[in-house]
Tab-separated table of C-alpha atoms in Angstrom:
chain	number	residue	atom	x	y	z
A	1	MET	CA	19.637	-33.170	-47.212
A	2	ARG	CA	20.478	-33.530	-50.927
A	3	LEU	CA	23.137	-31.142	-52.573
A	4	PRO	CA	23.062	-30.196	-56.020
A	5	LYS	CA	24.586	-32.408	-58.689
A	6	GLN	CA	27.301	-29.336	-59.519
A	7	VAL	CA	28.574	-29.618	-55.878
A	8	LEU	CA	28.218	-33.492	-55.967
A	9	VAL	CA	30.369	-33.192	-59.172
A	10	TRP	CA	33.068	-30.949	-57.856
A	11	GLY	CA	33.620	-32.944	-54.770
A	12	PHE	CA	33.768	-36.244	-57.065
A	13	ALA	CA	36.745	-34.078	-58.929
A	14	LEU	CA	38.824	-33.212	-55.597
A	15	ALA	CA	38.465	-36.431	-54.152
A	16	LEU	CA	40.036	-37.702	-57.137
A	17	VAL	CA	42.323	-35.596	-57.460
A	18	ALA	CA	43.568	-35.747	-53.431
A	19	GLY	CA	43.554	-39.819	-54.639
A	20	CYS	CA	45.777	-39.128	-57.484
A	21	ALA	CA	48.624	-36.724	-55.154
A	22	SER	CA	48.287	-39.875	-52.603
A	23	ALA	CA	48.889	-42.303	-55.272
A	24	GLN	CA	51.762	-40.178	-56.433
A	25	LYS	CA	53.473	-39.740	-53.207
A	26	GLN	CA	53.287	-43.400	-52.202
A	27	GLY	CA	54.654	-44.553	-55.840
A	28	ASP	CA	57.458	-42.281	-55.504
A	29	GLU	CA	58.212	-43.768	-52.093
A	30	ARG	CA	58.145	-47.203	-53.617
A	31	TYR	CA	60.263	-46.145	-56.387
A	32	SER	CA	62.654	-48.664	-57.771
A	33	PRO	CA	65.092	-47.851	-60.377
A	34	THR	CA	65.506	-50.367	-63.287
A	35	VAL	CA	68.845	-51.289	-64.601
A	36	GLY	CA	69.238	-49.862	-68.213
A	37	GLN	CA	66.494	-47.843	-67.861
A	38	ALA	CA	67.002	-44.451	-70.032
A	39	GLY	CA	68.210	-41.423	-68.422
A	40	LYS	CA	69.092	-37.356	-70.080
A	41	ASP	CA	72.567	-38.801	-71.177
A	42	VAL	CA	73.073	-42.170	-70.338
A	43	ILE	CA	71.154	-45.207	-69.481
A	44	TRP	CA	72.058	-46.650	-65.669
A	45	VAL	CA	74.156	-48.900	-64.954
A	46	PRO	CA	74.716	-48.986	-61.274
A	47	THR	CA	78.627	-48.864	-60.141
A	48	PRO	CA	79.300	-52.576	-57.822
A	49	PRO	CA	79.898	-51.595	-54.355
A	50	GLU	CA	83.579	-53.360	-54.207
A	51	LEU	CA	83.991	-50.773	-57.112
A	52	VAL	CA	82.675	-48.034	-55.644
A	53	GLU	CA	85.194	-48.536	-52.488
A	54	LYS	CA	88.019	-48.884	-54.852
A	55	MET	CA	87.164	-45.488	-56.964
A	56	LEU	CA	87.226	-43.675	-53.384
A	57	ARG	CA	90.444	-45.326	-51.806
A	58	MET	CA	92.261	-44.620	-55.624
A	59	ALA	CA	91.307	-40.926	-54.514
A	60	LYS	CA	92.601	-41.090	-51.113
A	61	ILE	CA	89.563	-39.943	-49.604
A	62	THR	CA	89.950	-38.730	-46.198
A	63	PRO	CA	86.738	-37.141	-43.767
A	64	GLU	CA	88.141	-33.203	-44.888
A	65	ASP	CA	86.964	-34.200	-48.841
A	66	PHE	CA	84.191	-32.752	-50.217
A	67	VAL	CA	83.095	-35.100	-53.076
A	68	ILE	CA	80.503	-34.566	-56.024
A	69	ASP	CA	79.298	-37.275	-58.059
A	70	LEU	CA	78.297	-36.650	-61.657
A	71	GLY	CA	75.306	-38.168	-62.404
A	72	SER	CA	74.613	-39.798	-58.942
A	73	GLY	CA	71.889	-42.513	-60.201
A	74	ASP	CA	70.772	-44.179	-57.086
A	75	GLY	CA	73.730	-42.049	-54.765
A	76	ARG	CA	75.839	-45.206	-53.895
A	77	ILE	CA	79.148	-43.371	-54.717
A	78	ALA	CA	77.856	-40.387	-52.613
A	79	ILE	CA	76.628	-42.544	-49.592
A	80	ALA	CA	79.525	-44.655	-49.553
A	81	ALA	CA	81.873	-41.408	-49.067
A	82	ALA	CA	80.049	-40.404	-46.297
A	83	LYS	CA	79.565	-43.554	-44.583
A	84	LYS	CA	82.454	-45.242	-44.867
A	85	PHE	CA	85.197	-42.481	-45.072
A	86	GLY	CA	82.846	-39.439	-43.260
A	87	ALA	CA	83.632	-37.124	-46.193
A	88	ARG	CA	81.098	-34.642	-47.239
A	89	ALA	CA	79.023	-35.224	-50.782
A	90	GLN	CA	76.490	-34.306	-53.070
A	91	GLY	CA	75.144	-35.986	-55.872
A	92	ILE	CA	74.166	-34.266	-59.290
A	93	GLU	CA	71.550	-36.237	-60.846
A	94	TYR	CA	68.551	-35.288	-63.788
A	95	ASN	CA	65.991	-37.777	-62.865
A	96	PRO	CA	64.381	-36.183	-59.684
A	97	ASP	CA	62.894	-39.462	-58.806
A	98	MET	CA	66.828	-40.899	-58.440
A	99	VAL	CA	67.110	-37.420	-56.482
A	100	ALA	CA	64.534	-38.201	-54.237
A	101	LEU	CA	65.512	-41.863	-53.858
A	102	SER	CA	68.738	-41.080	-52.659
A	103	ASN	CA	67.713	-38.671	-50.216
A	104	ARG	CA	65.433	-40.934	-48.577
A	105	GLU	CA	68.469	-43.359	-48.883
A	106	ALA	CA	70.776	-40.966	-47.423
A	107	LYS	CA	68.443	-40.550	-44.497
A	108	ARG	CA	67.926	-44.255	-44.359
A	109	GLN	CA	71.523	-44.845	-44.136
A	110	GLY	CA	72.419	-42.027	-41.186
A	111	VAL	CA	74.392	-39.763	-43.157
A	112	ALA	CA	71.953	-37.103	-44.534
A	113	ASP	CA	73.463	-34.521	-42.621
A	114	LYS	CA	76.770	-35.190	-44.693
A	115	VAL	CA	75.207	-35.892	-48.080
A	116	ARG	CA	72.736	-34.268	-50.345
A	117	PHE	CA	71.231	-34.823	-53.890
A	118	VAL	CA	69.911	-32.209	-56.232
A	119	LYS	CA	68.377	-32.147	-59.485
A	120	ALA	CA	70.386	-30.564	-62.198
A	121	ASP	CA	72.388	-30.820	-65.070
A	122	ILE	CA	75.969	-31.632	-65.068
A	123	PHE	CA	76.810	-29.616	-67.855
A	124	GLN	CA	74.932	-26.637	-66.157
A	125	SER	CA	76.335	-27.286	-62.447
A	126	ASP	CA	79.046	-25.330	-60.671
A	127	PHE	CA	81.331	-28.671	-59.212
A	128	SER	CA	84.662	-25.956	-58.524
A	129	GLN	CA	84.131	-26.845	-54.531
A	130	ALA	CA	84.757	-30.498	-54.964
A	131	SER	CA	88.200	-31.892	-53.968
A	132	ILE	CA	87.190	-35.299	-55.432
A	133	ILE	CA	84.698	-35.854	-58.605
A	134	THR	CA	83.577	-39.146	-59.130
A	135	MET	CA	81.238	-40.457	-62.392
A	136	TYR	CA	80.290	-43.075	-64.507
A	137	LEU	CA	79.289	-41.701	-67.842
A	138	LEU	CA	80.369	-42.171	-71.679
A	139	PRO	CA	83.301	-41.321	-73.219
A	140	ASP	CA	81.983	-38.389	-75.397
A	141	LEU	CA	80.509	-36.976	-71.975
A	142	ASN	CA	84.023	-37.325	-70.385
A	143	LEU	CA	85.522	-35.513	-73.031
A	144	LYS	CA	82.940	-32.763	-73.078
A	145	LEU	CA	83.489	-32.452	-69.507
A	146	ARG	CA	87.238	-32.289	-69.636
A	147	PRO	CA	87.833	-28.858	-70.189
A	148	LYS	CA	85.634	-27.592	-67.034
A	149	ILE	CA	87.529	-30.413	-65.197
A	150	LEU	CA	90.948	-29.412	-66.192
A	151	ASP	CA	90.007	-25.719	-64.826
A	152	LEU	CA	89.433	-27.078	-61.572
A	153	LYS	CA	92.313	-26.338	-58.453
A	154	PRO	CA	95.177	-28.252	-59.264
A	155	GLY	CA	95.012	-32.028	-56.888
A	156	THR	CA	91.332	-32.135	-57.424
A	157	ARG	CA	91.289	-35.666	-57.768
A	158	VAL	CA	88.972	-37.407	-60.184
A	159	VAL	CA	87.845	-41.125	-60.878
A	160	SER	CA	86.007	-42.425	-63.426
A	161	HIS	CA	84.094	-45.880	-63.860
A	162	GLN	CA	85.370	-47.456	-66.866
A	163	PHE	CA	85.747	-44.681	-69.239
A	164	SER	CA	88.821	-42.700	-70.241
A	165	MET	CA	89.431	-39.298	-71.440
A	166	GLU	CA	91.620	-40.147	-74.147
A	167	GLU	CA	94.521	-38.587	-74.636
A	168	TRP	CA	94.671	-37.352	-71.110
A	169	GLN	CA	96.484	-40.301	-69.713
A	170	PRO	CA	95.466	-41.432	-65.798
A	171	ASP	CA	97.848	-41.383	-63.179
A	172	GLU	CA	96.374	-44.589	-62.176
A	173	THR	CA	94.144	-47.827	-63.336
A	174	ALA	CA	92.821	-50.557	-61.802
A	175	GLU	CA	90.712	-53.535	-62.644
A	176	ILE	CA	87.759	-55.526	-60.497
A	177	ASP	CA	86.277	-57.929	-62.325
A	178	SER	CA	86.793	-56.831	-65.436
A	179	ARG	CA	85.528	-53.184	-64.715
A	180	LEU	CA	87.971	-50.615	-64.732
A	181	ALA	CA	88.167	-47.572	-62.602
A	182	TYR	CA	90.618	-44.315	-63.821
A	183	LEU	CA	91.983	-41.908	-61.335
A	184	TRP	CA	93.293	-38.200	-62.696
A	185	ILE	CA	95.008	-35.417	-60.736
A	186	VAL	CA	93.929	-32.348	-62.151
A	187	PRO	CA	97.429	-30.944	-62.813
A	188	ALA	CA	98.821	-27.090	-62.527
A	189	ARG	CA	99.362	-25.119	-65.344
A	190	VAL	CA	103.024	-24.740	-66.053
A	191	GLY	CA	103.635	-24.475	-69.708
A	192	GLY	CA	106.083	-21.539	-70.680
A	193	THR	CA	109.224	-20.095	-69.686
A	194	TRP	CA	110.600	-19.546	-66.137
A	195	SER	CA	113.458	-18.012	-64.576
A	196	LEU	CA	115.263	-20.680	-62.132
A	197	ARG	CA	117.831	-19.980	-59.513
A	198	ILE	CA	119.333	-22.681	-57.296
A	199	GLU	CA	120.759	-21.514	-54.263
A	200	GLY	CA	124.047	-20.630	-53.841
A	201	SER	CA	124.725	-20.594	-57.835
A	202	GLY	CA	124.807	-16.959	-58.085
A	203	GLN	CA	123.300	-17.892	-61.697
A	204	ASP	CA	119.721	-17.421	-63.107
A	205	ARG	CA	118.515	-20.230	-65.540
A	206	VAL	CA	115.688	-20.042	-68.082
A	207	LEU	CA	113.091	-23.285	-67.685
A	208	VAL	CA	111.333	-24.181	-70.558
A	209	LEU	CA	108.235	-26.185	-70.566
A	210	ARG	CA	105.829	-27.631	-72.538
A	211	GLN	CA	102.679	-29.179	-71.244
A	212	SER	CA	100.409	-31.776	-72.276
A	213	PHE	CA	97.932	-32.596	-69.378
A	214	GLN	CA	100.217	-33.544	-66.360
A	215	LEU	CA	103.447	-34.684	-68.809
A	216	LEU	CA	106.206	-32.498	-69.484
A	217	THR	CA	108.894	-31.855	-71.974
A	218	GLY	CA	111.388	-28.727	-72.071
A	219	GLN	CA	114.895	-27.192	-71.697
A	220	LEU	CA	116.835	-25.467	-68.356
A	221	LYS	CA	119.259	-23.541	-69.801
A	222	ALA	CA	122.369	-22.065	-68.586
A	223	GLY	CA	124.333	-19.221	-70.900
A	224	ALA	CA	124.581	-21.687	-74.260
A	225	ALA	CA	123.985	-24.914	-72.720
A	226	ALA	CA	120.585	-26.260	-73.062
A	227	LEU	CA	119.610	-29.410	-71.053
A	228	GLU	CA	116.462	-31.635	-72.263
A	229	LEU	CA	114.581	-32.505	-69.036
A	230	SER	CA	113.486	-36.481	-68.699
A	231	ASP	CA	111.269	-37.522	-66.424
A	232	ALA	CA	109.366	-34.602	-66.298
A	233	ARG	CA	105.639	-34.537	-65.034
A	234	LEU	CA	103.134	-33.021	-62.667
A	235	ARG	CA	100.820	-34.950	-59.743
A	236	GLY	CA	98.481	-32.082	-59.399
A	237	ASP	CA	101.017	-29.246	-58.301
A	238	ASP	CA	103.648	-31.393	-57.332
A	239	ILE	CA	106.368	-31.084	-59.970
A	240	ARG	CA	109.835	-33.178	-60.880
A	241	PHE	CA	111.937	-33.183	-63.775
A	242	SER	CA	115.400	-34.401	-64.082
A	243	VAL	CA	118.570	-33.172	-66.234
A	244	VAL	CA	121.960	-34.782	-66.599
A	245	GLU	CA	124.767	-31.720	-66.696
A	246	GLY	CA	127.981	-33.096	-67.588
A	247	SER	CA	128.317	-36.148	-65.983
A	248	VAL	CA	125.787	-35.635	-63.041
A	249	ARG	CA	122.440	-36.173	-62.607
A	250	ARG	CA	120.117	-33.720	-61.003
A	251	ASP	CA	116.903	-34.520	-59.827
A	252	PHE	CA	114.491	-31.313	-59.455
A	253	SER	CA	111.336	-31.888	-57.486
A	254	GLY	CA	109.129	-29.168	-55.892
A	255	ARG	CA	105.264	-27.286	-55.574
A	256	VAL	CA	104.018	-25.154	-58.108
A	257	ARG	CA	102.323	-22.076	-56.407
A	258	GLY	CA	101.000	-20.297	-59.073
A	259	THR	CA	103.338	-17.859	-60.530
A	260	THR	CA	106.387	-19.398	-58.600
A	261	MET	CA	107.693	-22.736	-57.746
A	262	ASP	CA	110.168	-24.166	-55.397
A	263	GLY	CA	111.405	-27.319	-53.928
A	264	THR	CA	115.030	-29.535	-53.829
A	265	VAL	CA	117.373	-30.521	-56.293
A	266	SER	CA	119.681	-33.598	-55.650
A	267	ALA	CA	122.620	-34.871	-57.176
A	268	ALA	CA	124.474	-38.285	-56.033
A	269	GLY	CA	127.092	-37.058	-53.602
A	270	ALA	CA	125.438	-33.637	-53.147
A	271	PRO	CA	123.624	-32.462	-50.171
A	272	LEU	CA	119.759	-31.340	-50.745
A	273	THR	CA	119.955	-27.876	-52.667
A	274	ARG	CA	116.698	-25.274	-52.757
A	275	TRP	CA	115.276	-24.131	-55.731
A	276	PHE	CA	113.214	-21.401	-56.690
A	277	ALA	CA	111.364	-20.100	-60.048
A	278	ALA	CA	109.338	-17.423	-61.093
A	279	ARG	CA	107.299	-17.376	-64.381
A	280	ARG	CA	108.694	-14.844	-66.983
């Protein structure tokens, strides 16, 4: 039987499309990224495995953590978080080939139940549920993300390969083979005026705090006396500061709980005493 010419042409076209689709699928499965390849915002340069592990250990990762890797590339950081430390993880990556590659690798390494990769723009993504953020971006991108990061829950750990966040000083820095890793802990917001009472003192004091990221300055006022704070800083929602009253140094440490704070104050030769503060 001879088929009409038009049918033969359509059959050939359909076969060609099917063949191309099959080749594309096979090509995706064979996809291998090239160091230095262009991406949406940065070129791709992978973080060495030893630095990946160091970054996660700096963040004190546990199985209870949820790690989000911004610009996850081939997925190695999120996969390491799940495989080595038992954490849940998500990678956000704009390149769909990288996303597919990473999800295949997660499955190959047996952690697809703990880690997933999504195609998305990091600047349009919600990563507020993360307890740890990891990234290897350029300085201007870090700064662009900084306001959003500072709005995260106090205590969220942020680790960056190589690039800082300018005047927001890191809480910790490490170096492996001339590559840097920076750790920040998102600080609570405490700038302003607080009423502070030391248990048993019967007197309210005024605590004035000026905040620059995790660093604090200010005064503790009692009547006409204004005592300058020293060694004042935050680590997440943990706060500490000291004052010298007469010849006595008092060291305050405590926890920020939104509009209240509480903790203990110590002085040489005196027992620990509780203190409480409320925002005015």
